[in-house]
PDB file of N, CA and C in Angstrom:
ATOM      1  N   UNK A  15      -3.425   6.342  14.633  1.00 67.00           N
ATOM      2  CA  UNK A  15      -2.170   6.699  13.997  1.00 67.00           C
ATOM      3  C   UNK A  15      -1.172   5.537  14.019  1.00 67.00           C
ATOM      4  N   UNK A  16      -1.144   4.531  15.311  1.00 78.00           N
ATOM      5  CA  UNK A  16      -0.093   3.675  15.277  1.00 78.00           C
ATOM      6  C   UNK A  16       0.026   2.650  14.136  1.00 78.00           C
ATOM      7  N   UNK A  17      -1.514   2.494  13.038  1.00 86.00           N
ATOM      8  CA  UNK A  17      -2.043   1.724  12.136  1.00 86.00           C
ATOM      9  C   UNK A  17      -0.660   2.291  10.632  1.00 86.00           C
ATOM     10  N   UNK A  18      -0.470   3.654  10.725  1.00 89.00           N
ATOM     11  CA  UNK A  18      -0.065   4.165   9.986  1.00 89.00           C
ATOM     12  C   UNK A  18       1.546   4.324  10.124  1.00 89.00           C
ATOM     13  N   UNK A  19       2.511   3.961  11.189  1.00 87.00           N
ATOM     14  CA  UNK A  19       3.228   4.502  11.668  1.00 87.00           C
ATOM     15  C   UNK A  19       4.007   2.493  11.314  1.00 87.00           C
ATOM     16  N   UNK A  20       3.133   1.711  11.910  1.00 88.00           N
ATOM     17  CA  UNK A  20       3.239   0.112  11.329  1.00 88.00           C
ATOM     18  C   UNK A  20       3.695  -0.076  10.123  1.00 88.00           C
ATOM     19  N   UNK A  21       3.136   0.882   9.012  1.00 92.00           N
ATOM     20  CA  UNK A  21       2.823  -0.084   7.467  1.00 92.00           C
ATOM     21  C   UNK A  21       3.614   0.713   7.226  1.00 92.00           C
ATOM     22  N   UNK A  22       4.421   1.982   7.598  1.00 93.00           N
ATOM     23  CA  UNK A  22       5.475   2.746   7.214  1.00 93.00           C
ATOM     24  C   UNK A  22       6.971   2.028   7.493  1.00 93.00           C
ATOM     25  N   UNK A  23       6.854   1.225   8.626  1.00 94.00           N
ATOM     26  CA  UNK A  23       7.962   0.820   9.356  1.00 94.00           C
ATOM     27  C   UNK A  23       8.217  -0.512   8.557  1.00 94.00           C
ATOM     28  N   UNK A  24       6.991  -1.185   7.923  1.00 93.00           N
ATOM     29  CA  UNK A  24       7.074  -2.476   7.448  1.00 93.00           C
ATOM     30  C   UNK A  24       7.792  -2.146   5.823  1.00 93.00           C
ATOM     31  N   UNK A  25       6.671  -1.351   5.376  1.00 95.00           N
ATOM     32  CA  UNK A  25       7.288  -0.874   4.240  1.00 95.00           C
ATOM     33  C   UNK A  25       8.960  -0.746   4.175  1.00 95.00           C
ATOM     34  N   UNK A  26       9.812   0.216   4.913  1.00 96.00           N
ATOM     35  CA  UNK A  26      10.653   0.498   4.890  1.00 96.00           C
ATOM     36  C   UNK A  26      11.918  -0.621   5.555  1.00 96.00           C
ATOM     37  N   UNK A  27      11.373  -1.442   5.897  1.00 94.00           N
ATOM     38  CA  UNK A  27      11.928  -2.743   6.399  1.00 94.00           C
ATOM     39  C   UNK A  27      12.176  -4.062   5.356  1.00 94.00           C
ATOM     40  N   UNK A  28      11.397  -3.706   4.677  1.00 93.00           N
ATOM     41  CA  UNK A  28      11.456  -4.305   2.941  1.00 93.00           C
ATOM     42  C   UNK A  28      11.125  -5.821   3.288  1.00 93.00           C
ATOM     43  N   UNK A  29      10.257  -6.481   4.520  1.00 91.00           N
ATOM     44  CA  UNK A  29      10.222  -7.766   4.824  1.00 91.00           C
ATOM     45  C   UNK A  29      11.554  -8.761   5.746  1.00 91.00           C
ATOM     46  N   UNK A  30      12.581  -7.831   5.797  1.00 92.00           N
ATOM     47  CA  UNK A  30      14.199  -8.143   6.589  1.00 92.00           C
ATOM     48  C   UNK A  30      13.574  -8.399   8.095  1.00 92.00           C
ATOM     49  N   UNK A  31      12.514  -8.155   8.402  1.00 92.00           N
ATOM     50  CA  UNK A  31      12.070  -8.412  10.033  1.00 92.00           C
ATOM     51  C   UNK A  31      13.038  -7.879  10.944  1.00 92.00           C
ATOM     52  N   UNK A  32      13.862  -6.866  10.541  1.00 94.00           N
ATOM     53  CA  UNK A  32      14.970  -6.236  11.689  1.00 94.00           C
ATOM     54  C   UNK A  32      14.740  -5.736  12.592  1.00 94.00           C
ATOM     55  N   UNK A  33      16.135  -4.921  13.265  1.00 97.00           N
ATOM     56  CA  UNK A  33      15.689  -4.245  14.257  1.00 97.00           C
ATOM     57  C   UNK A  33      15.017  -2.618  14.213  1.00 97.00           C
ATOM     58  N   UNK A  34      14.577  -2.304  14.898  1.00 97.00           N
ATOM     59  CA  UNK A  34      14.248  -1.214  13.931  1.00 97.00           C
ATOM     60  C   UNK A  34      15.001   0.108  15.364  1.00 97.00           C
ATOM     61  N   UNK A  35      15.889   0.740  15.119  1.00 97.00           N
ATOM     62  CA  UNK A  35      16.149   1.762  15.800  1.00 97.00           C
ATOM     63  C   UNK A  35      15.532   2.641  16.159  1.00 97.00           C
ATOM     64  N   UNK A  36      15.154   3.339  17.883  1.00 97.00           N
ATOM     65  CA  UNK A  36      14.537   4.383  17.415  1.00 97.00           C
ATOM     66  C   UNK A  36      15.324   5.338  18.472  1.00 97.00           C
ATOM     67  N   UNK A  37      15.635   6.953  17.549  1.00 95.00           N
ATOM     68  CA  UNK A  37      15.652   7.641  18.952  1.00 95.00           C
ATOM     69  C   UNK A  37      15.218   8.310  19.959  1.00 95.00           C
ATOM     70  N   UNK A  38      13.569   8.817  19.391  1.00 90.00           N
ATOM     71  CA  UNK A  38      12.804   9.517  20.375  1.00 90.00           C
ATOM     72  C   UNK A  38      11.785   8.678  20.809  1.00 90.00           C
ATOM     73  N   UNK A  39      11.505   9.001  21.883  1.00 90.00           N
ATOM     74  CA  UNK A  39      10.828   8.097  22.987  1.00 90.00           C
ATOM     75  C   UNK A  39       9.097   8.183  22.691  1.00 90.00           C
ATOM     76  N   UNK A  40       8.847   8.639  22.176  1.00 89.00           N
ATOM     77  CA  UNK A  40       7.269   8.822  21.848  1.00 89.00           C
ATOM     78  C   UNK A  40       7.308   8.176  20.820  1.00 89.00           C
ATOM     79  N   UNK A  41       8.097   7.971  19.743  1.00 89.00           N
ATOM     80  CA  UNK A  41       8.051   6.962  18.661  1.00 89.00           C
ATOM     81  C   UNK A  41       8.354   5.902  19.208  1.00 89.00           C
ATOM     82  N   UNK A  42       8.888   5.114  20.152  1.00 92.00           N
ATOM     83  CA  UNK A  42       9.496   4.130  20.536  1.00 92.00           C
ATOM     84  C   UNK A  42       8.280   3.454  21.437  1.00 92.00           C
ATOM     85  N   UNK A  43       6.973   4.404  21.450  1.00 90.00           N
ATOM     86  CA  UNK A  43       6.324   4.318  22.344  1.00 90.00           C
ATOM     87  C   UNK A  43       5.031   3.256  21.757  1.00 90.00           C
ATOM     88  N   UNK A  44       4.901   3.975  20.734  1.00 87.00           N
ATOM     89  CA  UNK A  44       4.278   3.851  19.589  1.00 87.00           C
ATOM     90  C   UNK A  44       4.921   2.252  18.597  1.00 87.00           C
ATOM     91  N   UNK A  45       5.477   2.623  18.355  1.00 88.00           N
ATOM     92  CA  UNK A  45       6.008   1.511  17.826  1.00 88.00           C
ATOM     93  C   UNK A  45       6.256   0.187  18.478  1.00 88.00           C
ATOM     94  N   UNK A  46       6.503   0.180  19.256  1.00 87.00           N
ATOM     95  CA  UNK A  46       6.993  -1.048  20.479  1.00 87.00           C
ATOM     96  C   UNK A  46       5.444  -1.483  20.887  1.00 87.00           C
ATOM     97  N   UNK A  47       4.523  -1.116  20.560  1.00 86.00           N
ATOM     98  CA  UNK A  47       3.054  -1.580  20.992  1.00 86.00           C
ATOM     99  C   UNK A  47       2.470  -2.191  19.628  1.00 86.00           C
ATOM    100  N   UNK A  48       3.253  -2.141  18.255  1.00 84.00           N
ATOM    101  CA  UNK A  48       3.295  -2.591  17.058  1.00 84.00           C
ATOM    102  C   UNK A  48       3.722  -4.204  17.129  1.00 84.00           C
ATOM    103  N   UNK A  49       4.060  -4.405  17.781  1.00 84.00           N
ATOM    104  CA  UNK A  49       4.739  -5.578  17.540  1.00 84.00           C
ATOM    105  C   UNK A  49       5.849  -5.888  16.824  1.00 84.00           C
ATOM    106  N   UNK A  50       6.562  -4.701  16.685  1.00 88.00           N
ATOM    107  CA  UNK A  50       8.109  -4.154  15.680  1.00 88.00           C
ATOM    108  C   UNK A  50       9.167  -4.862  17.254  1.00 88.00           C
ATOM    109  N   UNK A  51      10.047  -5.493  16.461  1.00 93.00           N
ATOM    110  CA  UNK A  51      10.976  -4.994  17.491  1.00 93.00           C
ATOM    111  C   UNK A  51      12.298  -4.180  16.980  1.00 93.00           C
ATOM    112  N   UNK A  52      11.494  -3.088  18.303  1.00 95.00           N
ATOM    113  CA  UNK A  52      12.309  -1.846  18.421  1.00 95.00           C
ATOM    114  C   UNK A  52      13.419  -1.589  19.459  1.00 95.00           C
ATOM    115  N   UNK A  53      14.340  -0.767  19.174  1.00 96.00           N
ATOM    116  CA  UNK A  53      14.944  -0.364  20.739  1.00 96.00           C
ATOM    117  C   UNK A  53      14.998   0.955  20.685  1.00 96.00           C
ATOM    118  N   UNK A  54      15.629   1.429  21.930  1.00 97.00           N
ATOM    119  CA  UNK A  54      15.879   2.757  21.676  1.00 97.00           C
ATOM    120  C   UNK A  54      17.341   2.745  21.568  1.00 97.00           C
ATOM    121  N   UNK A  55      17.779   3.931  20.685  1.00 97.00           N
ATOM    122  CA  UNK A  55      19.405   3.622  20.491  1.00 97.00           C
ATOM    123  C   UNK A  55      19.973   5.027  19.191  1.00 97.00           C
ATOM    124  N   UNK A  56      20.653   5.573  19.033  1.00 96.00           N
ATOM    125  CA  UNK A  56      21.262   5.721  18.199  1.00 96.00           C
ATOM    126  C   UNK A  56      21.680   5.347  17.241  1.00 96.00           C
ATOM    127  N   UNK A  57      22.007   5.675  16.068  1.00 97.00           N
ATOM    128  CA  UNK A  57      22.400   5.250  14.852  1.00 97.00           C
ATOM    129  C   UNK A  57      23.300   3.985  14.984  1.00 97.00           C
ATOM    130  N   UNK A  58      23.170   2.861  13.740  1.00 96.00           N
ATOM    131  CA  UNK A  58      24.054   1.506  14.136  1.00 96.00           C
ATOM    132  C   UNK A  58      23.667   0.747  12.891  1.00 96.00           C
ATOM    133  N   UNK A  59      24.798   0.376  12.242  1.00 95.00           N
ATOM    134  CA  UNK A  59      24.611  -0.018  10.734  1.00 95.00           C
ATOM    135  C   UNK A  59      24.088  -1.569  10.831  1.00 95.00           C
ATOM    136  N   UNK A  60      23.529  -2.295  11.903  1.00 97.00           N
ATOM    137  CA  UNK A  60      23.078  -3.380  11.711  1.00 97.00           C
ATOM    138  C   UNK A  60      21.346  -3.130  12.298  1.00 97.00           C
ATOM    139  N   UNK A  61      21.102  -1.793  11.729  1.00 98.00           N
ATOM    140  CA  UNK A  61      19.769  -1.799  12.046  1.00 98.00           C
ATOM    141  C   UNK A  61      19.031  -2.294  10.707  1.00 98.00           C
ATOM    142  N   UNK A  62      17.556  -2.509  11.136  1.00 97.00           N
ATOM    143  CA  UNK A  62      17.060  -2.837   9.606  1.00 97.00           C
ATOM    144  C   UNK A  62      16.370  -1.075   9.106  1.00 97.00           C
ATOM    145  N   UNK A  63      16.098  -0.607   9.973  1.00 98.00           N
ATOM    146  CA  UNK A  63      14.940   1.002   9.822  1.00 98.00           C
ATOM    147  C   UNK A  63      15.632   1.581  11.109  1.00 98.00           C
ATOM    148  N   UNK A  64      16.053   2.573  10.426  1.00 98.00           N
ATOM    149  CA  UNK A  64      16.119   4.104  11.551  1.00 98.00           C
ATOM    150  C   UNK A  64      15.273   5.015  12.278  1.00 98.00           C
ATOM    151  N   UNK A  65      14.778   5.531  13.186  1.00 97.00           N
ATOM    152  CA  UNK A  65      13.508   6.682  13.288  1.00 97.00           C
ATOM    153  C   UNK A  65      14.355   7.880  13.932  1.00 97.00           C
ATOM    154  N   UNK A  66      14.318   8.582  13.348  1.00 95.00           N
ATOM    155  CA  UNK A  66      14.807  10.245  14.262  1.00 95.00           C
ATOM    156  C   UNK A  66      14.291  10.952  13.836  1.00 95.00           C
ATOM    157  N   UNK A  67      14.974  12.094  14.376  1.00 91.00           N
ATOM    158  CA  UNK A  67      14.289  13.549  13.808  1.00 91.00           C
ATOM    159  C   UNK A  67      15.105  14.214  12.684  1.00 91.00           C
ATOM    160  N   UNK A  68      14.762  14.967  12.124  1.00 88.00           N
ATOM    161  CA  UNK A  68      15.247  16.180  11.125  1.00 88.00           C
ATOM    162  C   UNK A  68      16.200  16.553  11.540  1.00 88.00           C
ATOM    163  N   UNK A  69      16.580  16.484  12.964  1.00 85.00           N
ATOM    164  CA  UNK A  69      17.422  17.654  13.219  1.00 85.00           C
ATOM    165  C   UNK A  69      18.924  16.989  14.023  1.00 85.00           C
ATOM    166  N   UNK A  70      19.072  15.707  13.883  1.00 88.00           N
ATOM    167  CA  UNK A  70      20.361  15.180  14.152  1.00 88.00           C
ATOM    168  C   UNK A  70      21.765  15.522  13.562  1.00 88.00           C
ATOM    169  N   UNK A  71      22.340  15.201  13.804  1.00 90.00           N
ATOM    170  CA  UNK A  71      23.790  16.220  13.377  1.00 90.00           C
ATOM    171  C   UNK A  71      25.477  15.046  13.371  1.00 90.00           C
ATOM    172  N   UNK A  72      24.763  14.381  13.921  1.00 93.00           N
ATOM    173  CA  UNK A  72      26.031  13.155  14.091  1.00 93.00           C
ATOM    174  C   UNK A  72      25.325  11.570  13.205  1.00 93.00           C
ATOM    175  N   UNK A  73      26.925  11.062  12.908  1.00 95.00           N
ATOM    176  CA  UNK A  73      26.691  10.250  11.934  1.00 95.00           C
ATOM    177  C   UNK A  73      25.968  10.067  10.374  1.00 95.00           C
ATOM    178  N   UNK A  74      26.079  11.615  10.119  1.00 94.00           N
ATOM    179  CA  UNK A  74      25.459  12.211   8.689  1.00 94.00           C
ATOM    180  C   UNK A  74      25.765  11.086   7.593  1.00 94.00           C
ATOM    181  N   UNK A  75      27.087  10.880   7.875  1.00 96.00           N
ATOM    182  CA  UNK A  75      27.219  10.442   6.605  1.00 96.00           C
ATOM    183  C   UNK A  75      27.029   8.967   5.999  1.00 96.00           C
ATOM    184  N   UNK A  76      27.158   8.336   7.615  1.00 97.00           N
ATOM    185  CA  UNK A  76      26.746   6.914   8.016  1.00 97.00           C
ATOM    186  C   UNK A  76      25.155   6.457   7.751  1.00 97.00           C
ATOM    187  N   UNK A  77      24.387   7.240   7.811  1.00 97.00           N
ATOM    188  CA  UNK A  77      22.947   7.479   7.508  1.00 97.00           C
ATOM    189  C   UNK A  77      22.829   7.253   6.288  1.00 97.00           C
ATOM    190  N   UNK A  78      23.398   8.637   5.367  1.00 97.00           N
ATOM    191  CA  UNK A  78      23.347   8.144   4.053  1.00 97.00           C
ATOM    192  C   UNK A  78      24.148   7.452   3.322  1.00 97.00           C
ATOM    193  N   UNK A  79      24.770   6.622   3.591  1.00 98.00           N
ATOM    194  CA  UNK A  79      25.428   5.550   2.810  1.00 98.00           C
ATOM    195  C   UNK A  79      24.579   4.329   3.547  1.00 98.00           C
ATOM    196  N   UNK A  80      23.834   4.096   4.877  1.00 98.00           N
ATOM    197  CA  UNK A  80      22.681   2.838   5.087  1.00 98.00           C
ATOM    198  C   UNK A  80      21.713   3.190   4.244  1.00 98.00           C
ATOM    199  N   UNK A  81      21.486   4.293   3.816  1.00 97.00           N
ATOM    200  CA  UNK A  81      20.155   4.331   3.214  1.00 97.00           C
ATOM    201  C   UNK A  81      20.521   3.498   1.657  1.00 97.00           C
ATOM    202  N   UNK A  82      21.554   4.234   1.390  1.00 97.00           N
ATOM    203  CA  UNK A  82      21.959   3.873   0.277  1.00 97.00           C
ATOM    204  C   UNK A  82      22.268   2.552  -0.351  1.00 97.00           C
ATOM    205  N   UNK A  83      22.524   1.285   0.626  1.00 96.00           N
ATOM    206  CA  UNK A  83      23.031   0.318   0.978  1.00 96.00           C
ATOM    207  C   UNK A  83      21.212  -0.540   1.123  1.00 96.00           C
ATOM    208  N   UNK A  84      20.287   0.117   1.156  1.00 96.00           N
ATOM    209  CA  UNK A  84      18.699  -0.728   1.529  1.00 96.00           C
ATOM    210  C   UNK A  84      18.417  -0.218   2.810  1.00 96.00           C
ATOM    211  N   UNK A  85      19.102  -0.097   3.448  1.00 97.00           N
ATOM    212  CA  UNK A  85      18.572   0.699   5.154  1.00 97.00           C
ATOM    213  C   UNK A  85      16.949   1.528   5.105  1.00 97.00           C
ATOM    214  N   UNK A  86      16.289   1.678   5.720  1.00 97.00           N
ATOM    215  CA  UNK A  86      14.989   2.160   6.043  1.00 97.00           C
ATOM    216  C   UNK A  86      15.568   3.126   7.317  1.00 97.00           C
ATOM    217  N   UNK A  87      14.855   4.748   6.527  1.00 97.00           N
ATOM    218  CA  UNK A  87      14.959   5.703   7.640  1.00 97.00           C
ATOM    219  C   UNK A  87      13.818   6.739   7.433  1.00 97.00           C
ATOM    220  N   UNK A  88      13.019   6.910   8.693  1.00 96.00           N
ATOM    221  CA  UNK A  88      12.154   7.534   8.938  1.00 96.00           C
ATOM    222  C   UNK A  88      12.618   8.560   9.775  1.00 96.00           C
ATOM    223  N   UNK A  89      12.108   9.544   9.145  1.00 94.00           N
ATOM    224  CA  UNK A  89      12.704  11.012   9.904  1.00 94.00           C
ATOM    225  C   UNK A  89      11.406  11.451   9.842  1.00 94.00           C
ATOM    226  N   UNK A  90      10.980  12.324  11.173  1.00 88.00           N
ATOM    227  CA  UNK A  90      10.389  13.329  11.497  1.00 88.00           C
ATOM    228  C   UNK A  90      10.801  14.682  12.377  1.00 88.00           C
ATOM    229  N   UNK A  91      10.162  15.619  11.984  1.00 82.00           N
ATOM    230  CA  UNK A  91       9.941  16.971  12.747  1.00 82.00           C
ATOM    231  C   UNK A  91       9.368  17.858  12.219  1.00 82.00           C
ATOM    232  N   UNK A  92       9.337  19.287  13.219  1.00 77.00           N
ATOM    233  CA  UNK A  92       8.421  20.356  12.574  1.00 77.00           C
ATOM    234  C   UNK A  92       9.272  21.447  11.530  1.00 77.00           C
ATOM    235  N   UNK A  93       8.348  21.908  10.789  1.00 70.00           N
ATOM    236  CA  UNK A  93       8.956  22.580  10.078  1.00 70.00           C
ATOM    237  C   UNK A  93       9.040  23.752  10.520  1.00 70.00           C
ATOM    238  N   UNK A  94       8.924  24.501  11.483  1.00 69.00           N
ATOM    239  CA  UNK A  94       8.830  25.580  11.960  1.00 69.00           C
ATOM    240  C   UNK A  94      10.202  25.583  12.849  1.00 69.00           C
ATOM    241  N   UNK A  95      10.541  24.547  13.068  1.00 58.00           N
ATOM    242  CA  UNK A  95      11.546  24.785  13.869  1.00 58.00           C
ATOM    243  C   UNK A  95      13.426  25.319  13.472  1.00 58.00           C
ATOM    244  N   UNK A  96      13.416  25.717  12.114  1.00 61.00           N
ATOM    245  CA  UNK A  96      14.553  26.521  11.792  1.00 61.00           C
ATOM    246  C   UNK A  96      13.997  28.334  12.341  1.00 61.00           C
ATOM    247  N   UNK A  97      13.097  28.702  12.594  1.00 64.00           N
ATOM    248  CA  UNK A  97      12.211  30.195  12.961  1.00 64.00           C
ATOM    249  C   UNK A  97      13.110  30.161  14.036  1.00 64.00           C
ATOM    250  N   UNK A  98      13.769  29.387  15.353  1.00 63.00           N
ATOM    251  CA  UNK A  98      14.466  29.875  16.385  1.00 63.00           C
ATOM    252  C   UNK A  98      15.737  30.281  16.024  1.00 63.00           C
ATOM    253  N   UNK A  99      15.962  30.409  15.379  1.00 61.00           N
ATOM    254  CA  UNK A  99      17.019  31.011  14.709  1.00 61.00           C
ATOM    255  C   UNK A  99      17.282  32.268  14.351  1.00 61.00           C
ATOM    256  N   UNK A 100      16.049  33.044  13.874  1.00 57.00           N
ATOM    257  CA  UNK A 100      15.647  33.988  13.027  1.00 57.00           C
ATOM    258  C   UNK A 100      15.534  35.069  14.377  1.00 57.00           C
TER     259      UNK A 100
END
C-alpha cells in the first residue's frame, strides 16, 4: 500500500518537493518511510500537501482556499462513521 500512498502524495505535490503535512499518525507512519518529507502538524499554508481526515472541523476555510491556490490535500475516512449519530 505505501507504493500507492507515494504516487498519490507525489502527484498531489505537483513536483514542489514540499513539506507535506500530516495529521494522523498511521499516515505519518507510512509516509515518512517514503522518503516524503513529512511532519506531523496541523493545517499551515506553507505546506506543499495536506493529509487528514474527513472529519476535521477547524481551519475549513483555510483548506479550501490552499487547495484552491495549488495546495495538495488528501483526506481520508470511513464512511460509516456519520451512523454514530443516528
Amino acid at each position: 500500500m505505501a507504493p500507492f500512498w507515494r504516487n498519490a502524495i507525489h502527484w498531489l505535490d505537483e513536483g514542489r518537493r514540499g513539506v507535506v503535512g500530516v495529521m494522523v499518525d498511521p499516515a505519518l507512519k507510512v509516509l515518512s518511510k517514503s522518503g516524503l518529507k513529512c511532519e506531523k502538524t496541523n493545517f499551515r499554508k506553507d505546506l506543499s500537501v495536506f493529509v487528514c481526515t474527513a472529519y476535521i472541523t477547524e481551519h475549513l476555510e483555510e483548506i479550501q482556499n490552499f487547495v484552491a491556490e495549488g495546495g495538495g490535500l488528501l483526506i481520508g475516512g470511513h464512511a460509516w462513521w456519520w451512523q454514530k449519530y443516528w
